[in-house]
Coordinates of C-alpha atoms in Angstrom, one line a residue:
M19 CA -67.9 -7.6 -32.2
H20 CA -70.2 -4.7 -32.0
T21 CA -73.8 -5.4 -31.0
T22 CA -75.0 -2.3 -32.7
T23 CA -76.2 -3.4 -36.1
R24 CA -76.5 -0.5 -38.4
I25 CA -77.1 -0.7 -42.2
N26 CA -75.1 -3.7 -43.4
H27 CA -73.2 -2.5 -46.4
P28 CA -72.0 -5.1 -48.9
I29 CA -68.6 -3.7 -48.4
D30 CA -68.8 -4.5 -44.7
L31 CA -69.8 -8.1 -45.5
F32 CA -67.0 -8.3 -48.0
Y33 CA -64.5 -7.0 -45.5
Q34 CA -65.8 -9.4 -42.8
S35 CA -65.5 -12.4 -45.1
K36 CA -62.0 -11.3 -46.1
V37 CA -60.9 -11.0 -42.4
L38 CA -62.5 -14.4 -41.7
L39 CA -60.7 -16.0 -44.6
R40 CA -57.4 -14.5 -43.3
V41 CA -58.0 -15.8 -39.8
I42 CA -58.8 -19.3 -41.2
D43 CA -55.7 -19.1 -43.4
A44 CA -53.5 -18.1 -40.5
F45 CA -55.0 -20.8 -38.3
V46 CA -54.3 -23.5 -41.0
Y47 CA -50.8 -22.1 -41.4
V48 CA -50.0 -22.3 -37.7
R49 CA -51.9 -25.7 -37.3
W50 CA -50.1 -27.6 -40.0
G51 CA -46.9 -25.6 -40.1
K52 CA -45.2 -23.8 -42.9
R53 CA -46.3 -24.9 -46.4
D54 CA -45.3 -24.0 -49.8
S55 CA -48.4 -22.5 -51.3

């Protein structure tokens, strides 16, 4: 993560939240194995 905090654009926040959700999704997928979803 970059320590340089510039202007926080809503797009950046949206992108970060999307990435976070994908990471959590992947973690759940690996943790509990393949699921039909």
